[in-house]
Amino acid sequence: MNSSNNSSIFSEKLKTVIEKELTRYETKRSAILPICHAIQDECGWVQEKHIDALEKEYSLNRIQVKEVLTFYKAYKQSEPKKFEIEFCDNIVCCMMGAKDAMAKIEELIEKQGVNSEFGLKGVPCLGVCDQAPAMLVNKDRHHKITNENVEKVLSRYSSTI
Amino acid sequence: MSETINFKIDGQSVSVPKGTTVMQAAYQMKIKIPHFCWHPGLSVAGVCRFCLVKVEGRPKLEIACNLQASEGMEILTDTPEVKEAHKWALEFHLVNHPLDCPICDQAGECGLQNYYMEVGKYQSQMERPKVLKPKALDVGGDLVLDTERCILCSRCVRFEKEVTKSEALGIFDRGDHAIIGTYPGKKIEHKYTTNLVDICPVGAFTSKDFRFKQRVWFLKDKQSVCPGCSTGCSIDLFAKEQTGTYYRIKPREGESNGYWMCDTGRGMYRHLNIETRQRFHYVSKNGQKIDIDQKESLNQLASKIKEVGPEHVSLLVSAQYTNEEYEAFFDFFVGKLGVKKVYQWREPTEKLNDFDGILLRGDRNSNTHGLMATLKKYGVGNQKIGNEFDIAVSSAAKVVIALVPEIPATFPSLQSNLQTLVSLNFVSFWTVNSEIEKIKGAKHVVPVKGFSEKKGSFTNHFGKLGHLTSPFVSVIEGINCVASTTRKLSEYF
């Protein structure tokens, strides 16, 4: 591998993680998942330059990387805003009013003029159906979000802007 | 010897080596099990869930493509339960399919259409709108991609991975939004792209070359051999018989090519169409071109040969004709007349030993080995493969009989070579294509049949024969192959 290459866009720490993951599985392809997580954790999102570098420095096929990135909604392929709201839009949350709550969030963002700070997207199940509807704001998990309480939950973030 | 397994499909007993899947066995037995994603030349994906069969004694239906045959197994492919399953599987495949058959090139040879007639015939139950996806994308090579028509069988992705090893295609996103595509901004670059059109069971990949030119049900296909290089792939040649127009070439499963052929070979139908064909016998007198009939033409050639005597005749032979033609040609000129000067006519820029690792070879002649064998048999010419055009020109025989290369596309120097020959004393051009007409003053021109119009055989790179067994009627009336032209000529001696 090309770990001695000083011009790498990956930090030394990231390079260590990538190289470790690459030896962990039977095929290199299997390592794409943890590697992309590591890149996203450090850089916020997975950019084209990262995919280029993975192909060039570690011979990971760019098609396979892209397949993984587009398959999983948890990977960000565009620059995240300060607060990324990921709202579960799967069946249980929808039964408990997820769509209404999402509409309310959109309305609030619009009203408060914080478009540039807040992003909202629907994501698959967050694994807390018993506490539906559920959402993530960056890495904080929030349960039982409804039309009524969503404003209060979000004010915690909007007050820090 | 490896272990064999005995089992039954639809009551027919079969013995196969251990590890054979039910689908492979059925394919060999010519029992049709409906399928989309399975292809004999690719790995098993098991994604289309369409090849469901009943295994006697097991509760659920199983997919034949990924089911290894085991001893005593009894497979049923035609029970009401299986048919019902196929019907449902098909309905799922058609959930987001646009059904734009009237403008789709695949119509007439589409898996979805064919299976609908075989196992479908249901009333659609879908009320929700279809998912819309990108259409008419240029993804490189000969390919146009319509991602809406795609049923995500992944044959193309596996072809890219396993056959060309280029991995240029992937499946992005997921569920009903999943689409096939190249990496954003990149294109497929290898020379085997049209195979993707063939293996695509629906109309997602269509060929730029063939698109919108003809509906497939008007075309007649005949078995042939690709004359584009010395590999000699088995092919099916498609033409519209009423107009005598050739439209496309597809590979046929064969020993030399497996299931594939290259994009270069796909173009080997173009020179057969009438616009580029030599249609008449002619001679040039005082710079004037005079069309003559075959009798007159061969009579004149015979008198010319008699006039100068066989010792002043030379043969300039390209390697794009059949074994049978060489046999008849040399039998007469060398065996009967005693002509001694025989020269090979090959492309000077050719890289004889090039090989792209899949199918295409640097020797772009269909029958180099057949010609060499015939030369050896008659003990004439150089016994080594090599271009002797310059020697032939400088030796300046009084009469030269030139078997002109059939396919200009495989012979870049054809025009300049013909130019040189026209300036010689007397050259009789026996030719399929009309390249010679672009040059004024050819002394004697004889049109002959192309590879699609004659019976015969080519000897390929491995010394194996490829047979031209089912010729089309020639698009030009009253012309003959080299063999019968030679026989007709011999009547004047």
XYZ file of C-alpha atoms in Angstrom, chain B residues 49-296:
248
model
C -36.316 -14.982 -8.521
C -37.901 -16.062 -11.771
C -36.530 -19.571 -12.321
C -38.566 -21.137 -9.521
C -39.034 -24.902 -9.775
C -40.673 -27.524 -7.618
C -38.400 -30.028 -5.908
C -40.396 -33.162 -5.144
C -40.643 -33.618 -1.386
C -39.687 -30.069 -0.416
C -42.328 -27.625 0.750
C -41.288 -24.434 -1.058
C -40.349 -23.618 -4.622
C -36.625 -23.047 -5.185
C -34.608 -21.146 -7.772
C -33.092 -23.487 -10.335
C -30.044 -21.322 -11.044
C -28.607 -21.677 -7.551
C -29.862 -25.181 -6.783
C -27.217 -27.871 -7.035
C -28.522 -31.132 -8.383
C -28.333 -33.974 -5.911
C -28.790 -37.724 -6.256
C -32.380 -38.824 -6.848
C -33.738 -35.288 -6.941
C -36.941 -34.875 -8.928
C -37.537 -31.443 -10.418
C -40.833 -30.279 -11.860
C -40.842 -27.159 -14.013
C -44.376 -27.185 -15.279
C -46.813 -27.639 -12.382
C -49.695 -25.179 -11.778
C -47.892 -24.035 -8.611
C -44.724 -23.200 -10.569
C -46.674 -21.438 -13.286
C -48.509 -19.366 -10.700
C -45.159 -18.376 -9.152
C -43.770 -17.308 -12.530
C -46.831 -15.203 -13.148
C -46.384 -13.362 -9.848
C -42.658 -12.938 -10.297
C -43.308 -11.439 -13.711
C -45.870 -9.037 -12.336
C -43.313 -7.784 -9.814
C -40.748 -7.273 -12.590
C -43.260 -5.207 -14.501
C -44.249 -2.985 -11.546
C -41.976 -0.135 -12.606
C -41.308 -1.135 -16.203
C -42.472 1.656 -18.534
C -44.096 -0.646 -21.133
C -42.847 1.543 -23.958
C -42.619 -1.476 -26.263
C -43.793 0.434 -29.372
C -40.643 2.573 -29.321
C -38.318 0.003 -27.751
C -35.718 -1.718 -29.897
C -35.862 -4.874 -27.813
C -39.510 -5.484 -28.764
C -39.775 -8.863 -30.448
C -36.847 -10.369 -28.573
C -37.616 -9.117 -25.049
C -37.712 -11.442 -22.055
C -40.578 -9.544 -20.491
C -42.698 -9.753 -23.636
C -41.927 -13.390 -24.289
C -42.599 -14.503 -20.738
C -45.760 -12.453 -20.566
C -47.077 -14.506 -23.468
C -45.847 -17.741 -21.884
C -46.636 -17.384 -18.220
C -48.236 -13.971 -17.679
C -51.516 -12.892 -19.211
C -52.863 -11.290 -16.061
C -54.644 -8.047 -15.391
C -52.211 -5.621 -13.726
C -53.114 -4.832 -10.155
C -50.863 -1.806 -9.754
C -52.584 1.394 -8.794
C -49.572 3.393 -7.681
C -47.592 5.483 -10.145
C -44.408 4.018 -11.581
C -40.976 5.147 -10.383
C -39.406 7.336 -13.051
C -35.693 7.048 -13.821
C -33.161 8.500 -16.291
C -33.605 7.501 -19.935
C -31.601 7.444 -23.159
C -28.178 7.830 -21.531
C -25.044 7.547 -23.609
C -22.860 5.300 -21.463
C -20.099 4.840 -24.014
C -19.233 2.378 -26.771
C -22.217 1.217 -28.765
C -24.551 1.611 -25.797
C -27.645 3.610 -24.980
C -29.002 2.996 -21.485
C -32.616 3.330 -20.383
C -32.654 2.758 -16.621
C -36.448 2.692 -16.445
C -36.666 -0.441 -18.549
C -34.036 -2.177 -16.418
C -35.191 -5.034 -14.199
C -31.902 -5.083 -12.230
C -30.915 -8.601 -13.206
C -27.250 -7.476 -12.906
C -26.090 -9.462 -15.939
C -24.345 -6.368 -17.303
C -22.607 -5.672 -13.993
C -21.350 -9.244 -13.876
C -20.248 -9.125 -17.516
C -18.178 -6.022 -16.771
C -16.653 -7.712 -13.777
C -16.111 -11.229 -15.071
C -15.580 -10.974 -18.821
C -13.996 -7.609 -19.584
C -12.760 -7.072 -15.993
C -13.390 -3.363 -16.428
C -15.994 -3.016 -13.652
C -17.441 0.065 -15.265
C -21.046 -0.590 -14.233
C -22.698 -0.671 -10.839
C -26.081 -0.649 -9.167
C -26.632 2.598 -7.278
C -29.247 3.457 -4.641
C -31.591 0.651 -3.627
C -35.064 -0.847 -3.625
C -37.324 0.419 -6.384
C -35.043 3.422 -6.823
C -32.013 1.320 -7.648
C -30.484 2.134 -11.017
C -27.798 0.614 -13.188
C -25.139 3.010 -14.351
C -21.543 3.966 -14.872
C -19.669 6.085 -12.362
C -20.939 9.682 -12.715
C -19.095 11.317 -15.600
C -17.386 8.105 -16.734
C -18.106 5.887 -19.722
C -17.601 2.275 -20.666
C -14.478 2.095 -22.756
C -13.796 -1.492 -23.777
C -14.428 -3.042 -27.201
C -17.089 -5.531 -26.120
C -19.969 -3.199 -25.334
C -22.583 -4.640 -27.701
C -22.520 -7.881 -25.714
C -24.341 -5.929 -23.015
C -27.145 -5.307 -25.507
C -27.333 -9.042 -26.202
C -27.335 -10.194 -22.602
C -29.741 -7.491 -21.393
C -32.975 -9.506 -21.192
C -35.023 -6.323 -21.603
C -34.507 -3.099 -23.544
C -32.371 -1.259 -20.995
C -29.278 -1.470 -23.189
C -29.819 -0.878 -26.870
C -27.262 -0.590 -29.654
C -26.497 2.820 -31.167
C -25.680 1.111 -34.426
C -28.946 -0.841 -34.688
C -31.303 1.512 -32.838
C -34.489 2.458 -34.673
C -33.257 1.010 -37.980
C -35.418 -2.079 -38.136
C -37.962 -4.075 -36.136
C -36.477 -7.444 -35.341
C -39.426 -9.467 -36.586
C -38.719 -8.357 -40.144
C -35.224 -9.764 -39.956
C -34.108 -13.248 -40.850
C -31.061 -14.658 -39.089
C -28.649 -17.202 -40.460
C -25.665 -18.916 -38.904
C -22.300 -17.732 -40.077
C -18.709 -17.092 -39.005
C -17.302 -13.658 -38.237
C -14.681 -12.777 -40.867
C -13.245 -9.902 -38.817
C -10.177 -11.666 -37.410
C -8.565 -15.076 -37.128
C -10.590 -16.029 -34.029
C -13.602 -16.811 -36.228
C -16.433 -16.289 -33.752
C -19.682 -18.117 -34.439
C -22.303 -15.540 -35.343
C -25.863 -15.001 -36.410
C -26.193 -12.591 -39.280
C -29.431 -10.612 -39.528
C -30.799 -9.329 -42.824
C -34.096 -8.269 -44.284
C -34.544 -10.690 -47.131
C -37.013 -8.643 -49.159
C -34.546 -5.790 -49.580
C -31.343 -7.798 -49.174
C -30.104 -5.385 -46.530
C -27.920 -6.578 -43.680
C -28.520 -4.961 -40.285
C -26.521 -6.566 -37.523
C -24.410 -9.421 -36.227
C -24.859 -11.213 -32.928
C -22.631 -13.878 -31.408
C -23.842 -17.468 -31.338
C -22.672 -19.875 -28.669
C -19.577 -21.511 -30.086
C -16.309 -23.187 -29.278
C -14.088 -20.342 -30.402
C -15.994 -17.482 -28.796
C -18.074 -18.837 -25.921
C -21.014 -16.469 -25.833
C -19.382 -13.188 -26.873
C -17.912 -11.245 -29.752
C -16.134 -7.897 -30.081
C -17.587 -4.598 -31.298
C -15.230 -4.629 -34.286
C -16.757 -7.910 -35.472
C -20.229 -6.402 -35.157
C -19.474 -4.120 -38.103
C -18.636 -6.991 -40.468
C -22.086 -6.811 -42.114
C -21.583 -3.293 -43.528
C -19.480 -4.148 -46.570
C -22.105 -6.721 -47.631
C -24.769 -4.155 -48.421
C -25.283 -3.197 -52.030
C -23.991 0.385 -51.783
C -20.446 -0.794 -51.153
C -20.474 -3.877 -53.376
C -18.808 -4.478 -56.739
C -21.816 -5.107 -58.954
C -20.537 -5.543 -62.508
C -17.738 -7.067 -64.486
C -15.905 -4.305 -66.288
C -12.841 -3.454 -68.294
C -11.228 -0.093 -68.945
C -10.376 1.022 -72.454
C -8.688 4.397 -73.033
C -9.699 5.443 -69.536
C -13.317 4.530 -70.217
C -15.073 2.012 -67.980
C -17.065 -0.528 -69.972
C -19.477 -2.903 -68.221
C -19.471 -6.369 -69.738
C -21.256 -9.606 -68.940
C -19.624 -12.511 -67.153
C -19.102 -14.636 -70.279
C -17.361 -11.865 -72.136
